[in-house]
PDB file of C-alpha atoms in Angstrom:
ATOM      1  CA  UNK H 300      -7.232 -29.050   0.932  1.00  0.00           C
ATOM      2  CA  UNK H 301     -10.959 -29.641   1.500  1.00  0.00           C
ATOM      3  CA  UNK H 302     -12.013 -29.885   5.135  1.00  0.00           C
ATOM      4  CA  UNK H 303     -15.106 -31.548   6.614  1.00  0.00           C
ATOM      5  CA  UNK H 304     -18.148 -29.420   7.365  1.00  0.00           C
ATOM      6  CA  UNK H 305     -17.335 -29.656  11.085  1.00  0.00           C
ATOM      7  CA  UNK H 306     -13.912 -28.053  10.632  1.00  0.00           C
ATOM      8  CA  UNK H 307     -13.186 -25.077  12.913  1.00  0.00           C
ATOM      9  CA  UNK H 308     -12.320 -23.110   9.783  1.00  0.00           C
ATOM     10  CA  UNK H 309     -15.995 -23.105   8.877  1.00  0.00           C
ATOM     11  CA  UNK H 310     -16.333 -20.222  11.343  1.00  0.00           C
ATOM     12  CA  UNK H 311     -14.812 -18.119   8.549  1.00  0.00           C
ATOM     13  CA  UNK H 312     -17.645 -17.190   6.216  1.00  0.00           C
ATOM     14  CA  UNK H 313     -16.348 -14.017   4.549  1.00  0.00           C
ATOM     15  CA  UNK H 314     -12.727 -13.444   3.518  1.00  0.00           C
ATOM     16  CA  UNK H 315     -11.411 -10.280   1.888  1.00  0.00           C
ATOM     17  CA  UNK H 316      -8.237 -10.115  -0.179  1.00  0.00           C
ATOM     18  CA  UNK H 317      -7.083  -6.572  -0.901  1.00  0.00           C
ATOM     19  CA  UNK H 318      -4.423  -5.850  -3.510  1.00  0.00           C
ATOM     20  CA  UNK H 319      -3.312  -2.463  -4.792  1.00  0.00           C
ATOM     21  CA  UNK H 320      -1.931  -1.603  -8.204  1.00  0.00           C
ATOM     22  CA  UNK H 321       0.615   1.191  -8.200  1.00  0.00           C
ATOM     23  CA  UNK H 322       2.310   0.388 -11.487  1.00  0.00           C
ATOM     24  CA  UNK H 323       5.791  -0.096 -10.021  1.00  0.00           C
ATOM     25  CA  UNK H 324       6.296  -3.359 -11.887  1.00  0.00           C
ATOM     26  CA  UNK H 325       6.627  -5.362  -8.658  1.00  0.00           C
ATOM     27  CA  UNK H 326       6.387  -9.121  -8.743  1.00  0.00           C
ATOM     28  CA  UNK H 327       2.833 -10.422  -8.275  1.00  0.00           C
ATOM     29  CA  UNK H 328       1.968 -10.904  -4.625  1.00  0.00           C
ATOM     30  CA  UNK H 329       0.908 -14.103  -2.926  1.00  0.00           C
ATOM     31  CA  UNK H 330      -2.135 -12.868  -0.985  1.00  0.00           C
ATOM     32  CA  UNK H 331      -4.540 -13.858  -3.768  1.00  0.00           C
ATOM     33  CA  UNK H 332      -3.371 -17.459  -3.905  1.00  0.00           C
ATOM     34  CA  UNK H 333      -3.310 -17.716  -0.118  1.00  0.00           C
ATOM     35  CA  UNK H 334      -6.793 -16.246   0.189  1.00  0.00           C
ATOM     36  CA  UNK H 335      -8.216 -18.485  -2.515  1.00  0.00           C
ATOM     37  CA  UNK H 336      -6.902 -21.700  -0.976  1.00  0.00           C
ATOM     38  CA  UNK H 337      -8.083 -20.618   2.484  1.00  0.00           C
ATOM     39  CA  UNK H 338     -11.562 -19.760   1.181  1.00  0.00           C
ATOM     40  CA  UNK H 339     -11.736 -23.134  -0.545  1.00  0.00           C
ATOM     41  CA  UNK H 340     -10.726 -24.956   2.654  1.00  0.00           C
ATOM     42  CA  UNK H 341     -13.194 -23.015   4.809  1.00  0.00           C
ATOM     43  CA  UNK H 342     -16.062 -22.994   2.306  1.00  0.00           C
ATOM     44  CA  UNK H 343     -16.077 -19.206   2.680  1.00  0.00           C
ATOM     45  CA  UNK H 344     -17.126 -16.431   0.340  1.00  0.00           C
ATOM     46  CA  UNK H 345     -14.127 -14.614  -1.147  1.00  0.00           C
ATOM     47  CA  UNK H 346     -14.141 -10.916  -1.959  1.00  0.00           C
ATOM     48  CA  UNK H 347     -11.243  -9.538  -4.001  1.00  0.00           C
ATOM     49  CA  UNK H 348     -10.643  -5.801  -4.036  1.00  0.00           C
ATOM     50  CA  UNK H 349      -8.117  -5.047  -6.756  1.00  0.00           C
ATOM     51  CA  UNK H 350      -7.709  -1.313  -6.341  1.00  0.00           C
ATOM     52  CA  UNK H 351      -5.833   1.082  -8.613  1.00  0.00           C
ATOM     53  CA  UNK H 352      -4.231   4.109  -6.993  1.00  0.00           C
ATOM     54  CA  UNK H 353      -5.484   7.062  -9.039  1.00  0.00           C
ATOM     55  CA  UNK H 354      -2.868   9.739  -9.567  1.00  0.00           C
ATOM     56  CA  UNK H 355      -3.924  13.358  -9.159  1.00  0.00           C
ATOM     57  CA  UNK H 356      -2.358  16.689 -10.065  1.00  0.00           C
ATOM     58  CA  UNK H 357      -1.177  18.757  -7.107  1.00  0.00           C
ATOM     59  CA  UNK H 358      -2.289  22.382  -7.078  1.00  0.00           C
ATOM     60  CA  UNK H 359      -4.951  22.174  -9.771  1.00  0.00           C
ATOM     61  CA  UNK H 360      -4.588  21.765 -13.504  1.00  0.00           C
ATOM     62  CA  UNK H 361      -1.095  21.451 -14.927  1.00  0.00           C
ATOM     63  CA  UNK H 362       0.292  21.748 -18.401  1.00  0.00           C
ATOM     64  CA  UNK H 363      -1.737  19.950 -21.009  1.00  0.00           C
ATOM     65  CA  UNK H 364       0.872  17.304 -21.795  1.00  0.00           C
ATOM     66  CA  UNK H 365       1.324  16.573 -18.070  1.00  0.00           C
ATOM     67  CA  UNK H 366      -2.428  16.167 -17.647  1.00  0.00           C
ATOM     68  CA  UNK H 367      -2.365  13.779 -20.581  1.00  0.00           C
ATOM     69  CA  UNK H 368       0.450  11.710 -19.058  1.00  0.00           C
ATOM     70  CA  UNK H 369      -1.409  11.445 -15.752  1.00  0.00           C
ATOM     71  CA  UNK H 370      -4.623  10.421 -17.522  1.00  0.00           C
ATOM     72  CA  UNK H 371      -2.767   7.771 -19.538  1.00  0.00           C
ATOM     73  CA  UNK H 372      -1.135   6.361 -16.409  1.00  0.00           C
ATOM     74  CA  UNK H 373      -4.473   6.241 -14.593  1.00  0.00           C
ATOM     75  CA  UNK H 374      -5.994   4.330 -17.500  1.00  0.00           C
ATOM     76  CA  UNK H 375      -3.081   1.889 -17.470  1.00  0.00           C
ATOM     77  CA  UNK H 376      -3.444   1.281 -13.727  1.00  0.00           C
ATOM     78  CA  UNK H 377      -7.197   0.722 -14.065  1.00  0.00           C
ATOM     79  CA  UNK H 378      -6.577  -1.873 -16.781  1.00  0.00           C
ATOM     80  CA  UNK H 379      -4.010  -3.657 -14.618  1.00  0.00           C
ATOM     81  CA  UNK H 380      -6.331  -3.684 -11.589  1.00  0.00           C
ATOM     82  CA  UNK H 381      -9.237  -4.954 -13.664  1.00  0.00           C
ATOM     83  CA  UNK H 382      -7.053  -7.722 -15.099  1.00  0.00           C
ATOM     84  CA  UNK H 383      -6.154  -8.874 -11.571  1.00  0.00           C
ATOM     85  CA  UNK H 384      -9.841  -8.923 -10.607  1.00  0.00           C
ATOM     86  CA  UNK H 385     -10.807 -10.902 -13.702  1.00  0.00           C
ATOM     87  CA  UNK H 386      -7.994 -13.391 -13.177  1.00  0.00           C
ATOM     88  CA  UNK H 387      -9.028 -13.857  -9.536  1.00  0.00           C
ATOM     89  CA  UNK H 388     -12.641 -14.458 -10.570  1.00  0.00           C
ATOM     90  CA  UNK H 389     -11.541 -17.113 -13.055  1.00  0.00           C
ATOM     91  CA  UNK H 390      -9.279 -18.843 -10.536  1.00  0.00           C
ATOM     92  CA  UNK H 391     -12.099 -18.850  -7.964  1.00  0.00           C
ATOM     93  CA  UNK H 392     -14.552 -20.396 -10.440  1.00  0.00           C
ATOM     94  CA  UNK H 393     -12.091 -23.180 -11.235  1.00  0.00           C
ATOM     95  CA  UNK H 394     -11.554 -23.787  -7.498  1.00  0.00           C
ATOM     96  CA  UNK H 395     -15.281 -23.878  -6.776  1.00  0.00           C
ATOM     97  CA  UNK H 396     -15.134 -20.758  -4.582  1.00  0.00           C
ATOM     98  CA  UNK H 397     -17.893 -18.158  -4.620  1.00  0.00           C
ATOM     99  CA  UNK H 398     -16.139 -14.887  -5.349  1.00  0.00           C
ATOM    100  CA  UNK H 399     -17.019 -11.206  -5.691  1.00  0.00           C
ATOM    101  CA  UNK H 400     -14.518  -8.857  -7.304  1.00  0.00           C
ATOM    102  CA  UNK H 401     -14.229  -5.085  -7.357  1.00  0.00           C
ATOM    103  CA  UNK H 402     -11.640  -2.898  -9.093  1.00  0.00           C
ATOM    104  CA  UNK H 403     -12.041   0.677  -7.787  1.00  0.00           C
ATOM    105  CA  UNK H 404      -9.722   3.466  -8.962  1.00  0.00           C
ATOM    106  CA  UNK H 405      -9.308   5.939  -6.108  1.00  0.00           C
ATOM    107  CA  UNK H 406      -6.965   8.635  -4.877  1.00  0.00           C
ATOM    108  CA  UNK H 407      -4.616   7.618  -2.051  1.00  0.00           C
ATOM    109  CA  UNK H 408      -6.685   8.634   1.030  1.00  0.00           C
ATOM    110  CA  UNK H 409      -9.946   7.444  -0.519  1.00  0.00           C
ATOM    111  CA  UNK H 410      -8.402   4.088  -1.383  1.00  0.00           C
ATOM    112  CA  UNK H 411      -7.228   3.528   2.200  1.00  0.00           C
ATOM    113  CA  UNK H 412     -10.640   4.570   3.558  1.00  0.00           C
ATOM    114  CA  UNK H 413     -12.535   2.353   1.086  1.00  0.00           C
ATOM    115  CA  UNK H 414     -10.561  -0.790   1.820  1.00  0.00           C
ATOM    116  CA  UNK H 415     -10.582  -0.177   5.573  1.00  0.00           C
ATOM    117  CA  UNK H 416     -14.371   0.198   5.528  1.00  0.00           C
ATOM    118  CA  UNK H 417     -14.745  -2.912   3.360  1.00  0.00           C
ATOM    119  CA  UNK H 418     -12.617  -4.920   5.809  1.00  0.00           C
ATOM    120  CA  UNK H 419     -15.208  -4.297   8.545  1.00  0.00           C
ATOM    121  CA  UNK H 420     -17.620  -6.458   6.548  1.00  0.00           C
ATOM    122  CA  UNK H 421     -15.339  -9.509   6.471  1.00  0.00           C
ATOM    123  CA  UNK H 422     -14.146 -12.015   9.059  1.00  0.00           C
ATOM    124  CA  UNK H 423     -10.558 -11.246   8.134  1.00  0.00           C
ATOM    125  CA  UNK H 424      -8.512  -9.556   5.439  1.00  0.00           C
ATOM    126  CA  UNK H 425      -5.484 -10.938   3.628  1.00  0.00           C
ATOM    127  CA  UNK H 426      -2.773  -8.602   2.330  1.00  0.00           C
ATOM    128  CA  UNK H 427       0.636  -8.927   0.723  1.00  0.00           C
ATOM    129  CA  UNK H 428       3.615  -8.125   2.919  1.00  0.00           C
ATOM    130  CA  UNK H 429       5.450  -4.874   2.266  1.00  0.00           C
ATOM    131  CA  UNK H 430       9.006  -4.367   3.537  1.00  0.00           C
ATOM    132  CA  UNK H 431       9.063  -0.613   2.881  1.00  0.00           C
ATOM    133  CA  UNK H 432       7.787   1.356   5.867  1.00  0.00           C
ATOM    134  CA  UNK H 433       6.625   4.307   3.742  1.00  0.00           C
ATOM    135  CA  UNK H 434       4.382   2.705   1.156  1.00  0.00           C
ATOM    136  CA  UNK H 435       0.716   2.487   0.212  1.00  0.00           C
ATOM    137  CA  UNK H 436       0.542  -1.204   1.131  1.00  0.00           C
ATOM    138  CA  UNK H 437       2.141  -0.544   4.545  1.00  0.00           C
ATOM    139  CA  UNK H 438      -0.317   2.303   5.136  1.00  0.00           C
ATOM    140  CA  UNK H 439      -3.101  -0.108   4.230  1.00  0.00           C
ATOM    141  CA  UNK H 440      -1.850  -2.662   6.771  1.00  0.00           C
ATOM    142  CA  UNK H 441      -1.763  -0.006   9.485  1.00  0.00           C
ATOM    143  CA  UNK H 442      -5.138   1.409   8.436  1.00  0.00           C
ATOM    144  CA  UNK H 443      -6.806  -1.991   8.679  1.00  0.00           C
ATOM    145  CA  UNK H 444      -5.201  -2.804  12.021  1.00  0.00           C
ATOM    146  CA  UNK H 445      -6.316   0.431  13.645  1.00  0.00           C
ATOM    147  CA  UNK H 446      -9.475   1.200  11.682  1.00  0.00           C
ATOM    148  CA  UNK H 447     -11.277  -1.985  10.704  1.00  0.00           C
ATOM    149  CA  UNK H 448     -11.750  -3.758  14.034  1.00  0.00           C
ATOM    150  CA  UNK H 449     -10.905  -7.009  12.236  1.00  0.00           C
ATOM    151  CA  UNK H 450      -7.808  -9.214  12.112  1.00  0.00           C
ATOM    152  CA  UNK H 451      -5.654  -9.588   9.056  1.00  0.00           C
ATOM    153  CA  UNK H 452      -3.115 -11.981   7.621  1.00  0.00           C
ATOM    154  CA  UNK H 453      -0.025 -10.476   6.012  1.00  0.00           C
ATOM    155  CA  UNK H 454       1.477 -12.896   3.499  1.00  0.00           C
ATOM    156  CA  UNK H 455       5.151 -12.720   2.465  1.00  0.00           C
ATOM    157  CA  UNK H 456       6.530 -13.814  -0.882  1.00  0.00           C
ATOM    158  CA  UNK H 457       6.678 -17.564  -1.337  1.00  0.00           C
ATOM    159  CA  UNK H 458       3.621 -18.351   0.806  1.00  0.00           C
ATOM    160  CA  UNK H 459       1.024 -18.580  -1.930  1.00  0.00           C
ATOM    161  CA  UNK H 460      -1.147 -21.292  -0.388  1.00  0.00           C
ATOM    162  CA  UNK H 461      -2.757 -22.207   2.904  1.00  0.00           C
ATOM    163  CA  UNK H 462      -2.765 -24.482   5.116  1.00  0.00           C
ATOM    164  CA  UNK H 463      -1.281 -23.532   8.461  1.00  0.00           C
ATOM    165  CA  UNK H 464      -0.867 -26.830  10.279  1.00  0.00           C
ATOM    166  CA  UNK H 465       1.679 -25.575  12.814  1.00  0.00           C
ATOM    167  CA  UNK H 466       1.228 -22.181  14.484  1.00  0.00           C
ATOM    168  CA  UNK H 467       3.271 -20.086  16.908  1.00  0.00           C
ATOM    169  CA  UNK H 468       1.390 -17.662  19.167  1.00  0.00           C
ATOM    170  CA  UNK H 469       3.538 -14.778  20.407  1.00  0.00           C
ATOM    171  CA  UNK H 470       2.395 -14.145  23.977  1.00  0.00           C
ATOM    172  CA  UNK H 471       3.366 -11.260  26.254  1.00  0.00           C
ATOM    173  CA  UNK H 472       0.168 -11.086  28.297  1.00  0.00           C
ATOM    174  CA  UNK H 473      -0.986  -7.864  26.616  1.00  0.00           C
ATOM    175  CA  UNK H 474      -4.513  -7.026  25.497  1.00  0.00           C
ATOM    176  CA  UNK H 475      -3.309  -7.078  21.889  1.00  0.00           C
ATOM    177  CA  UNK H 476      -1.907 -10.607  22.288  1.00  0.00           C
ATOM    178  CA  UNK H 477      -5.161 -11.824  23.858  1.00  0.00           C
ATOM    179  CA  UNK H 478      -7.198 -10.251  21.061  1.00  0.00           C
ATOM    180  CA  UNK H 479      -5.037 -11.828  18.362  1.00  0.00           C
ATOM    181  CA  UNK H 480      -5.169 -15.296  19.919  1.00  0.00           C
ATOM    182  CA  UNK H 481      -8.939 -15.100  20.315  1.00  0.00           C
ATOM    183  CA  UNK H 482      -9.464 -13.895  16.736  1.00  0.00           C
ATOM    184  CA  UNK H 483      -7.203 -16.693  15.489  1.00  0.00           C
ATOM    185  CA  UNK H 484      -9.142 -19.470  17.272  1.00  0.00           C
ATOM    186  CA  UNK H 485     -10.497 -21.029  14.047  1.00  0.00           C
ATOM    187  CA  UNK H 486      -6.912 -21.474  12.845  1.00  0.00           C
ATOM    188  CA  UNK H 487      -5.618 -22.606  16.236  1.00  0.00           C
ATOM    189  CA  UNK H 488      -8.358 -25.214  16.605  1.00  0.00           C
ATOM    190  CA  UNK H 489      -7.739 -26.523  13.084  1.00  0.00           C
ATOM    191  CA  UNK H 490      -3.943 -26.710  13.546  1.00  0.00           C
ATOM    192  CA  UNK H 491      -2.137 -29.951  14.310  1.00  0.00           C
ATOM    193  CA  UNK H 492       0.179 -28.189  16.786  1.00  0.00           C
ATOM    194  CA  UNK H 493       0.256 -24.767  18.443  1.00  0.00           C
ATOM    195  CA  UNK H 494       3.109 -23.367  20.528  1.00  0.00           C
ATOM    196  CA  UNK H 495       2.721 -20.359  22.822  1.00  0.00           C
ATOM    197  CA  UNK H 496       6.048 -18.526  22.839  1.00  0.00           C
ATOM    198  CA  UNK H 497       6.913 -15.957  25.510  1.00  0.00           C
ATOM    199  CA  UNK H 498      10.177 -14.077  25.053  1.00  0.00           C
ATOM    200  CA  UNK H 499      11.645 -12.839  28.323  1.00  0.00           C
ATOM    201  CA  UNK H 500      14.516 -10.550  29.155  1.00  0.00           C
ATOM    202  CA  UNK H 501      13.762  -7.445  27.079  1.00  0.00           C
ATOM    203  CA  UNK H 502      10.810  -6.093  29.083  1.00  0.00           C
ATOM    204  CA  UNK H 503       9.243  -6.690  32.469  1.00  0.00           C
ATOM    205  CA  UNK H 504       6.509  -9.344  32.167  1.00  0.00           C
ATOM    206  CA  UNK H 505       6.187  -9.961  35.909  1.00  0.00           C
ATOM    207  CA  UNK H 506       2.688  -8.471  36.029  1.00  0.00           C
ATOM    208  CA  UNK H 507       1.508 -10.168  32.819  1.00  0.00           C
ATOM    209  CA  UNK H 508      -0.491 -13.368  32.536  1.00  0.00           C
ATOM    210  CA  UNK H 509       2.044 -16.118  31.802  1.00  0.00           C
ATOM    211  CA  UNK H 510       1.786 -18.299  28.723  1.00  0.00           C
ATOM    212  CA  UNK H 511       1.412 -21.346  30.968  1.00  0.00           C
ATOM    213  CA  UNK H 512      -1.728 -19.759  32.423  1.00  0.00           C
ATOM    214  CA  UNK H 513      -3.109 -18.932  28.973  1.00  0.00           C
ATOM    215  CA  UNK H 514      -2.531 -22.430  27.560  1.00  0.00           C
ATOM    216  CA  UNK H 515      -5.448 -24.085  29.450  1.00  0.00           C
ATOM    217  CA  UNK H 516      -7.840 -21.537  27.943  1.00  0.00           C
ATOM    218  CA  UNK H 517      -6.789 -22.587  24.444  1.00  0.00           C
ATOM    219  CA  UNK H 518      -6.894 -26.275  25.410  1.00  0.00           C
ATOM    220  CA  UNK H 519     -10.520 -25.864  26.519  1.00  0.00           C
ATOM    221  CA  UNK H 520     -11.235 -24.694  22.981  1.00  0.00           C
ATOM    222  CA  UNK H 521      -9.785 -27.926  21.614  1.00  0.00           C
ATOM    223  CA  UNK H 522      -6.359 -26.518  20.716  1.00  0.00           C
ATOM    224  CA  UNK H 523      -3.367 -28.866  20.845  1.00  0.00           C
ATOM    225  CA  UNK H 524      -1.018 -26.487  22.626  1.00  0.00           C
ATOM    226  CA  UNK H 525       2.404 -26.359  24.239  1.00  0.00           C
ATOM    227  CA  UNK H 526       4.303 -23.529  25.946  1.00  0.00           C
ATOM    228  CA  UNK H 527       7.852 -22.319  25.414  1.00  0.00           C
ATOM    229  CA  UNK H 528       9.524 -19.530  27.425  1.00  0.00           C
ATOM    230  CA  UNK H 529      12.639 -18.241  25.694  1.00  0.00           C
ATOM    231  CA  UNK H 530      15.352 -15.753  26.588  1.00  0.00           C
ATOM    232  CA  UNK H 531      15.627 -12.879  24.140  1.00  0.00           C
ATOM    233  CA  UNK H 532      18.380 -13.308  21.535  1.00  0.00           C
ATOM    234  CA  UNK H 533      19.285 -10.093  19.659  1.00  0.00           C
ATOM    235  CA  UNK H 534      15.708  -8.825  19.940  1.00  0.00           C
ATOM    236  CA  UNK H 535      12.173 -10.172  20.377  1.00  0.00           C
ATOM    237  CA  UNK H 536      11.371 -10.200  16.664  1.00  0.00           C
ATOM    238  CA  UNK H 537      14.502 -12.167  15.782  1.00  0.00           C
ATOM    239  CA  UNK H 538      13.843 -14.614  18.639  1.00  0.00           C
ATOM    240  CA  UNK H 539      10.324 -15.201  17.307  1.00  0.00           C
ATOM    241  CA  UNK H 540      11.599 -15.662  13.750  1.00  0.00           C
ATOM    242  CA  UNK H 541      14.148 -18.219  14.916  1.00  0.00           C
ATOM    243  CA  UNK H 542      11.681 -20.157  17.061  1.00  0.00           C
ATOM    244  CA  UNK H 543       9.071 -20.187  14.291  1.00  0.00           C
ATOM    245  CA  UNK H 544      11.663 -21.823  12.058  1.00  0.00           C
ATOM    246  CA  UNK H 545      12.617 -24.395  14.690  1.00  0.00           C
ATOM    247  CA  UNK H 546       8.944 -25.217  15.279  1.00  0.00           C
ATOM    248  CA  UNK H 547       8.395 -25.457  11.491  1.00  0.00           C
ATOM    249  CA  UNK H 548       5.516 -23.015  11.884  1.00  0.00           C
ATOM    250  CA  UNK H 549       3.245 -22.090   9.000  1.00  0.00           C
ATOM    251  CA  UNK H 550       1.835 -18.987  10.733  1.00  0.00           C
ATOM    252  CA  UNK H 551       2.746 -16.562  13.515  1.00  0.00           C
ATOM    253  CA  UNK H 552      -0.108 -15.085  15.559  1.00  0.00           C
ATOM    254  CA  UNK H 553       0.625 -11.862  17.395  1.00  0.00           C
ATOM    255  CA  UNK H 554      -0.892  -8.702  18.744  1.00  0.00           C
ATOM    256  CA  UNK H 555       0.207  -5.710  16.689  1.00  0.00           C
ATOM    257  CA  UNK H 556       1.598  -2.404  17.947  1.00  0.00           C
ATOM    258  CA  UNK H 557       1.610  -2.790  21.697  1.00  0.00           C
ATOM    259  CA  UNK H 558       3.491   0.525  21.730  1.00  0.00           C
ATOM    260  CA  UNK H 559       2.368   3.649  19.884  1.00  0.00           C
ATOM    261  CA  UNK H 560       2.745   3.367  16.130  1.00  0.00           C
ATOM    262  CA  UNK H 561       4.847   6.549  15.970  1.00  0.00           C
ATOM    263  CA  UNK H 562       7.210   5.258  18.655  1.00  0.00           C
ATOM    264  CA  UNK H 563       7.711   1.995  16.761  1.00  0.00           C
ATOM    265  CA  UNK H 564       8.281   3.906  13.528  1.00  0.00           C
ATOM    266  CA  UNK H 565      11.065   5.996  15.117  1.00  0.00           C
ATOM    267  CA  UNK H 566      12.649   3.506  17.488  1.00  0.00           C
ATOM    268  CA  UNK H 567      11.735   0.162  16.006  1.00  0.00           C
ATOM    269  CA  UNK H 568       9.509  -2.528  17.455  1.00  0.00           C
ATOM    270  CA  UNK H 569       8.425  -6.129  17.087  1.00  0.00           C
ATOM    271  CA  UNK H 570       5.553  -5.316  14.721  1.00  0.00           C
ATOM    272  CA  UNK H 571       7.648  -3.148  12.422  1.00  0.00           C
ATOM    273  CA  UNK H 572      10.489  -5.657  12.361  1.00  0.00           C
ATOM    274  CA  UNK H 573       8.260  -8.608  11.506  1.00  0.00           C
ATOM    275  CA  UNK H 574       6.317  -6.675   8.886  1.00  0.00           C
ATOM    276  CA  UNK H 575       9.614  -5.797   7.239  1.00  0.00           C
ATOM    277  CA  UNK H 576      10.983  -9.330   7.372  1.00  0.00           C
ATOM    278  CA  UNK H 577       8.915 -12.395   8.162  1.00  0.00           C
ATOM    279  CA  UNK H 578       9.451 -15.817   6.576  1.00  0.00           C
ATOM    280  CA  UNK H 579       5.863 -16.887   7.245  1.00  0.00           C
ATOM    281  CA  UNK H 580       2.352 -15.357   7.223  1.00  0.00           C
ATOM    282  CA  UNK H 581       1.528 -13.079  10.148  1.00  0.00           C
ATOM    283  CA  UNK H 582      -1.915 -13.174  11.747  1.00  0.00           C
ATOM    284  CA  UNK H 583      -2.270  -9.726  13.292  1.00  0.00           C
ATOM    285  CA  UNK H 584      -4.850  -8.005  15.470  1.00  0.00           C
ATOM    286  CA  UNK H 585      -4.796  -4.834  17.531  1.00  0.00           C
TER     287      UNK H 585
END
C-alpha cells in the first residue's frame, strides 16, 4: 500500500530487519515480508541483517574430524544467510525499496552485540517471533529491548505484510507504556482506529495515569482513539489477546518488561506470555 508523502509513516526513514540463521530447518519467518511492505509504505530505507550463528569449539581445538564437521556447518550456515540477504535484495528491488543487506557470520555473543548496535542506527527493528524462551532469537529480542534504545516489532507467523489499520495500546500508566505509545506515534496517527486498553484487577493502578487521561494526548497528535477498561480474565496477557481479537487489531503496542526480566522469566509476566503466544505483531519498547 503506497501512502501519500504527508503520511505519518514518513517519520520512519530507516528500518532494520534482523534475521538469524541457526540451521534448525525452521519455517521461513515473516519479518522480512512485513519489513519490506512497511518500508515501501513509508518510503523508508530498509536494512536487512541476515546473520549466521558461527559455531565454535569449546575448550580449544578438538579432534580433526570434529573440527571439519564444525567448519562444514559454518560454511553451510553462511551460504544460507547469504541466500536470505540476496533474496531480500531482489524482493526490495522489485518493490522499489532502497535496501542494504549484510550477512555477517559471528559467534553467539558477538552476533547479539552486532545486531543490538546496528539497531541503534535505525528508527525501529523488525524481528520474527520466537516462542522458546531459551533461544538465540529470544535473546536478540531482549538484547534489543534493553540495549538498543529503540523500539521493535515482533512479527508472528502468518503476519507477512503490513498495514496496521487498527491498533490496541496496552496502558497501565507505567513509564514503559508511555515510551511505547510515544515511539509508536507514526503508526497510531496512520491507523484508522486506536483503542487504549487498561486491564484492571490484577495489580493496583490507583496511582497510575488512567487511559482516559492519556487519550487526549494521543488525540492532540491526530490519533482516532477510544478507551476501554477491562476486568482481568485469566491473566492480563490473555485479556489483551482476547480484546485485540474483538477489536480486530492488526498490532498491539505495549511497554515491555515492567518487572525485572529475571522475575518474569521465573514467575511469568505479560511480556513473556505475549512473546510466546501472540496472534498479531507486537510493537515493544522499554
